[in-house]
Short mmCIF file of C-alpha atoms and ligand atoms in Angstrom, two decimals:
data_model
loop_
_atom_site.label_atom_id
_atom_site.label_comp_id
_atom_site.label_asym_id
_atom_site.label_seq_id
_atom_site.Cartn_x
_atom_site.Cartn_y
_atom_site.Cartn_z
CA MET A 26 127.13 101.06 144.22
CA ALA A 27 126.75 100.99 148.11
CA ARG A 28 129.30 103.49 150.06
CA ARG A 29 132.00 101.49 151.20
CA ARG A 30 133.59 101.91 154.32
CA GLN A 31 137.12 103.25 154.43
CA ILE A 32 139.34 100.78 157.11
CA TYR A 33 142.50 103.02 157.16
CA GLU A 34 144.73 105.45 155.36
CA GLY A 35 147.93 104.78 154.74
CA LYS A 36 151.44 106.70 153.20
CA ALA A 37 150.56 104.39 149.83
CA LYS A 38 147.53 102.95 149.95
CA ILE A 39 143.79 103.14 151.40
CA LEU A 40 142.10 100.10 152.70
CA TYR A 41 138.30 99.76 152.25
CA GLN A 42 136.04 97.29 153.48
CA GLY A 43 135.89 94.29 151.32
CA PRO A 44 132.39 92.63 149.61
CA GLU A 45 132.91 89.94 151.53
CA PRO A 46 133.41 89.39 154.79
CA GLY A 47 137.34 88.47 155.78
CA THR A 48 138.29 90.44 152.92
CA LEU A 49 139.72 93.83 152.35
CA VAL A 50 140.25 96.41 149.10
CA GLN A 51 143.71 97.83 149.23
CA TYR A 52 143.24 101.28 147.19
CA PHE A 53 147.19 102.00 145.56
CA LYS A 54 147.44 105.84 145.46
CA ASP A 55 149.90 107.77 144.00
CA ASP A 56 151.32 109.39 146.78
CA VAL A 57 154.73 108.32 148.05
CA THR A 58 156.59 109.71 151.30
CA ALA A 59 160.06 109.19 152.40
CA PHE A 60 162.59 109.83 155.35
CA ASN A 61 159.25 108.94 157.65
CA HIS A 62 157.20 111.48 156.39
CA LYS A 63 159.89 114.42 156.47
CA LYS A 64 159.65 114.41 152.20
CA THR A 65 156.41 113.91 150.60
CA GLY A 66 155.00 114.17 146.82
CA THR A 67 153.50 111.92 144.07
CA ILE A 68 154.44 109.61 141.52
CA THR A 69 152.17 109.99 138.69
CA GLY A 70 150.63 106.61 137.72
CA LYS A 71 152.38 104.89 140.51
CA GLY A 72 149.38 103.22 141.83
CA VAL A 73 147.91 101.99 139.01
CA LEU A 74 151.22 100.22 137.95
CA ASN A 75 152.13 99.15 142.20
CA ASN A 76 148.47 97.26 142.13
CA ARG A 77 149.91 95.50 139.06
CA ILE A 78 153.16 95.20 140.11
CA SER A 79 152.38 93.90 143.38
CA GLU A 80 149.28 90.61 142.01
CA TYR A 81 152.00 89.68 140.10
CA PHE A 82 154.42 89.14 142.59
CA MET A 83 151.93 87.73 145.10
CA LEU A 84 150.70 85.34 141.88
CA ARG A 85 154.14 84.39 140.85
CA LEU A 86 154.91 83.97 144.71
CA ALA A 87 152.18 81.64 145.32
CA GLU A 88 152.34 79.06 142.97
CA ILE A 89 155.77 77.81 144.41
CA GLY A 90 153.95 78.31 147.64
CA VAL A 91 154.33 80.82 149.13
CA PRO A 92 151.04 82.11 151.07
CA THR A 93 149.81 85.34 150.63
CA HIS A 94 146.32 87.95 150.95
CA PHE A 95 146.18 88.70 147.52
CA VAL A 96 142.63 87.32 145.73
CA ARG A 97 142.59 89.17 142.70
CA ARG A 98 142.86 92.43 141.33
CA LEU A 99 139.97 94.46 141.00
CA ASN A 100 140.43 97.66 138.79
CA MET A 101 143.11 99.48 137.42
CA ARG A 102 144.06 100.87 140.91
CA GLU A 103 142.58 98.17 143.17
CA GLN A 104 142.97 94.59 144.84
CA LEU A 105 141.16 92.17 147.18
CA VAL A 106 142.98 90.77 149.83
CA ARG A 107 141.70 88.40 152.79
CA GLU A 108 142.21 90.92 156.36
CA VAL A 109 144.60 89.40 158.32
CA GLU A 110 146.15 90.35 161.53
CA ILE A 111 148.94 92.17 160.21
CA ILE A 112 152.38 91.46 162.58
CA PRO A 113 154.04 94.98 163.72
CA VAL A 114 157.43 93.36 162.14
CA VAL A 115 158.33 94.50 158.65
CA VAL A 116 160.88 92.08 157.84
CA THR A 117 164.17 94.03 155.45
CA VAL A 118 166.02 91.27 153.48
CA ARG A 119 169.24 92.39 151.80
CA ASN A 120 171.99 91.36 149.11
CA VAL A 121 174.01 94.71 148.54
CA ALA A 122 174.25 97.06 150.60
CA ALA A 123 172.57 100.26 149.90
CA GLY A 124 170.49 103.30 151.50
CA PRO A 125 171.04 103.84 155.53
CA PHE A 126 172.52 100.10 155.95
CA ALA A 127 174.76 101.10 153.57
CA GLU A 128 176.31 104.40 156.12
CA ARG A 129 175.31 102.02 159.25
CA PHE A 130 178.14 99.92 158.59
CA GLY A 131 180.47 101.83 156.36
CA ILE A 132 180.22 100.27 153.32
CA ASN A 133 180.24 101.05 149.91
CA GLU A 134 176.79 101.18 148.08
CA GLY A 135 176.73 98.69 145.58
CA THR A 136 178.99 95.97 147.92
CA PRO A 137 177.36 92.84 147.83
CA LEU A 138 177.07 91.10 150.90
CA PRO A 139 178.18 87.55 152.76
CA ARG A 140 175.05 86.27 152.51
CA SER A 141 171.63 88.03 152.64
CA ILE A 142 170.65 89.52 155.99
CA VAL A 143 167.35 89.82 157.64
CA GLU A 144 166.49 92.58 159.67
CA PHE A 145 163.35 93.40 161.87
CA TYR A 146 161.64 96.96 162.40
CA TYR A 147 158.87 97.86 164.57
CA LYS A 148 155.82 98.98 162.23
CA SER A 149 155.74 102.36 164.27
CA ASN A 150 155.19 105.59 162.56
CA GLU A 151 155.41 107.64 165.83
CA LEU A 152 158.72 105.85 166.31
CA SER A 153 160.38 105.75 162.72
CA ASP A 154 160.08 101.96 162.37
CA PRO A 155 162.76 101.39 164.94
CA MET A 156 165.27 98.80 164.55
CA VAL A 157 164.29 95.31 166.91
CA SER A 158 165.90 92.35 167.68
CA GLU A 159 164.06 88.66 168.09
CA GLU A 160 164.10 89.86 171.33
CA HIS A 161 161.92 92.37 171.67
CA ILE A 162 159.78 90.60 169.03
CA THR A 163 158.84 88.33 171.24
CA ALA A 164 159.21 89.94 175.03
CA PHE A 165 156.98 92.60 173.40
CA GLY A 166 154.36 90.45 172.19
CA TRP A 167 154.19 91.39 168.25
CA ALA A 168 154.49 87.69 167.22
CA THR A 169 156.11 84.03 169.09
CA PRO A 170 159.09 82.69 168.38
CA GLN A 171 157.42 80.39 165.52
CA ASP A 172 155.86 83.10 164.24
CA ILE A 173 159.29 84.97 163.61
CA ASP A 174 160.80 81.05 162.37
CA ASP A 175 157.78 80.70 159.40
CA MET A 176 158.38 85.11 158.63
CA LEU A 177 162.55 84.19 158.40
CA ALA A 178 161.39 81.08 156.55
CA LEU A 179 158.76 82.87 153.88
CA ALA A 180 160.96 85.99 153.71
CA LEU A 181 164.19 83.86 152.38
CA ARG A 182 161.98 82.38 150.15
CA ILE A 183 160.61 85.11 148.54
CA ASN A 184 164.25 86.78 148.04
CA ASP A 185 165.69 83.52 146.70
CA PHE A 186 162.79 83.82 144.25
CA LEU A 187 162.21 87.20 143.58
CA SER A 188 166.15 87.83 142.73
CA GLY A 189 165.57 84.92 140.34
CA LEU A 190 162.23 86.18 138.94
CA LEU A 191 164.20 90.69 138.96
CA GLN A 192 167.57 88.69 137.03
CA GLY A 193 165.34 86.98 134.55
CA VAL A 194 164.44 90.99 133.11
CA ALA A 195 168.23 92.65 133.87
CA LEU A 196 167.19 93.90 137.19
CA LYS A 197 169.41 93.51 140.40
CA LEU A 198 166.68 93.13 144.00
CA ILE A 199 169.40 94.62 146.10
CA ASP A 200 166.51 94.31 149.11
CA PHE A 201 163.08 94.61 149.92
CA GLN A 202 160.99 94.65 152.65
CA VAL A 203 157.42 92.72 153.67
CA GLU A 204 154.75 92.57 155.87
CA PHE A 205 153.15 88.98 157.49
CA GLY A 206 149.85 88.20 158.90
CA ARG A 207 148.04 85.76 160.74
CA LEU A 208 144.81 84.36 158.64
CA TYR A 209 142.70 82.82 161.10
CA GLU A 210 141.44 79.73 158.90
CA GLU A 211 137.29 78.13 159.87
CA SER A 212 138.60 75.50 161.35
CA GLY A 213 140.43 78.29 163.36
CA GLU A 214 143.92 77.03 162.47
CA MET A 215 146.25 79.78 162.40
CA ARG A 216 148.91 80.79 158.84
CA ILE A 217 151.54 83.44 158.36
CA VAL A 218 150.65 85.15 154.76
CA LEU A 219 152.02 87.63 153.09
CA ALA A 220 150.56 90.98 153.06
CA ASP A 221 150.80 94.36 151.66
CA GLU A 222 152.87 94.78 148.96
CA ILE A 223 155.90 94.15 147.11
CA SER A 224 156.58 97.01 144.22
CA PRO A 225 159.10 99.43 143.70
CA ASP A 226 158.50 101.79 146.50
CA SER A 227 159.10 98.29 148.84
CA CYS A 228 162.28 97.08 146.93
CA ARG A 229 165.70 98.64 145.62
CA LEU A 230 166.19 97.72 142.18
CA TRP A 231 168.84 98.15 139.79
CA ASP A 232 169.71 97.39 136.69
CA VAL A 233 171.97 94.73 135.85
CA ASP A 234 174.43 96.38 133.76
CA SER A 235 174.39 99.73 134.80
CA ASN A 236 173.44 100.09 138.41
CA GLU A 237 170.68 102.78 137.39
CA LYS A 238 168.19 102.55 140.35
CA LEU A 239 164.46 102.00 139.13
CA ASP A 240 162.44 102.27 141.99
CA LYS A 241 161.67 104.77 145.14
CA ASP A 242 165.70 105.98 145.42
CA ARG A 243 164.95 107.84 142.57
CA PHE A 244 162.16 110.35 144.61
CA ARG A 245 164.60 109.92 147.64
CA GLN A 246 167.21 111.30 146.08
CA ASP A 247 165.62 113.80 143.58
CA LEU A 248 167.56 111.56 140.83
CA GLY A 249 164.83 112.37 138.38
CA ARG A 250 162.42 110.19 135.55
CA VAL A 251 160.95 108.52 138.88
CA GLU A 252 157.75 107.67 137.03
CA GLU A 253 159.91 106.21 134.08
CA ALA A 254 161.44 103.49 136.57
CA TYR A 255 158.07 102.57 137.65
CA GLN A 256 156.99 102.60 134.35
CA GLU A 257 160.78 100.86 133.64
CA VAL A 258 160.36 98.17 136.03
CA ALA A 259 156.14 97.33 135.02
CA ARG A 260 157.38 97.07 131.13
CA ARG A 261 160.66 94.38 131.50
CA LEU A 262 158.59 92.14 133.96
CA GLY A 263 155.55 92.92 130.90
CA ILE A 264 152.64 94.03 132.83
CA LEU A 265 152.74 97.68 131.59
CA PRO A 266 149.16 98.21 131.53
CA GLU A 267 147.00 97.84 127.86
CA GLY A 268 147.90 101.12 125.78
CA GLY A 269 151.03 102.13 127.85
CA PRO A 270 151.04 104.66 130.29
CA ALA A 271 148.58 106.74 128.75
CA ASP A 272 146.66 104.16 130.74
CA LEU A 273 148.01 105.59 133.55
CA GLN A 274 145.60 108.81 134.00
CA GLY A 275 142.37 106.58 133.77
CA PRO A 276 139.87 106.19 135.74
CA GLU A 277 140.70 105.90 138.94
CA THR A 278 137.84 103.86 141.10
CA VAL A 279 135.65 101.92 138.58
CA GLN A 280 134.27 98.89 140.25
P1 ADP B 216 151.29 102.62 155.94
O1 ADP B 216 151.46 104.12 155.82
O2 ADP B 216 150.46 102.19 157.28
O3 ADP B 216 152.22 101.54 155.73
P2 ADP B 216 149.84 101.65 153.67
O4 ADP B 216 149.88 102.67 152.47
O5 ADP B 216 150.86 100.92 152.55
O6 ADP B 216 149.96 102.18 155.42
O7 ADP B 216 148.76 101.03 153.58
C1 ADP B 216 148.39 99.15 154.27
C2 ADP B 216 148.18 99.22 155.33
O8 ADP B 216 147.81 97.95 155.44
C3 ADP B 216 149.22 98.84 156.00
O9 ADP B 216 149.60 99.59 157.90
C4 ADP B 216 149.33 97.56 156.13
O10 ADP B 216 149.92 96.86 157.21
C5 ADP B 216 148.37 96.79 156.40
N1 ADP B 216 147.87 95.86 155.46
C6 ADP B 216 148.30 95.50 154.10
N2 ADP B 216 147.25 94.19 153.86
C7 ADP B 216 146.99 94.02 154.48
C8 ADP B 216 145.85 93.48 155.16
N3 ADP B 216 145.85 91.76 154.11
N4 ADP B 216 144.98 92.85 156.12
C9 ADP B 216 145.48 93.82 156.65
N5 ADP B 216 145.74 95.05 157.11
C10 ADP B 216 146.59 95.41 155.68
MG1 MG B 217 153.31 100.62 154.23
#
C-alpha cells in the first residue's frame, strides 16, 4: 500500500490525504485531552466507537438535508471525508446548563435553559478557544455574516434533530459543539457543510432517567467507567461493532 501523507495530527484524530483529490481520511485515536491539554489520557476503544457514532449521526443528518463532509467509513478507525476549508469557529449549542457554562452564570448544573443557546468560540489551541461574538468573527474575517447565518441555522437544525433522535434512546442532549467548513463545488459554488465529528467527545449526553453522564465528562471529572459510557451510547444507537466490545481491540488500520 502506498504511504499516505499525514496532513495533521490533532488531539483526537489524525488526518491523512485521501485516495482522490479533495478527500481526506480521518483516523480516530483513543487519545483524549481535556482542559486545553492540561489533562490527557486514553480511552480504550474510543476511536472505534467515535468513528461509528459520528458516521451514524452524519448519515442521519444527511438524510434530513444537512450537508456534511462525510463520504463513507473505511474501516474500524477511519472514515473518508471531503476536504473542506475549516471555519475556525467552534459552534456550541446548549439546552441544559452544564460544565463551565453553569459555573460562568452561576446556574446549577442540570437546569434546563429558557431556550437553546448558541455560542461561538475561536478555534485556537494557543488561546484555549476563547468565546467570541459575531462582531469578532466578522471583524477578524473568520466568517462572513452569511456564513454565520448558515452555521446558526444548521446548528439549530442539528440540535432539534439529534435531541429527538437521542431522546428515542433515552439520552438527553445537554449540549454539543460542531465545526463547519467551506466546500467549493466544481461549479465554483461554495457551501457551508458540517465537518469534524459528532460523538461523546463533543456532546454532553445524560441518561434521561438517572442523569448519569455518558460522555467525555466522565474522563474530565474522573467519574470512572469511561469506556463503558462510550460503549453504552453506541449500544443504545444500535451500532456497537459486531462482536461487541471485544472487537474494539481489533486491527487499527486495515485498508
Ligand atoms: P483538534 O485537536 O484540532 O481539535 P482533531 O483531533 O479533532 O483536531 O482532528 C481533526 C482536525 O481536522 C480538526 O482540526 C478539524 O478542524 C479538522 N477537520 C475536520 N474535518 C475536516 C475536513 N473535512 N476537512 C479539513 N479539515 C477537517
Ligand atoms: Mg477536535
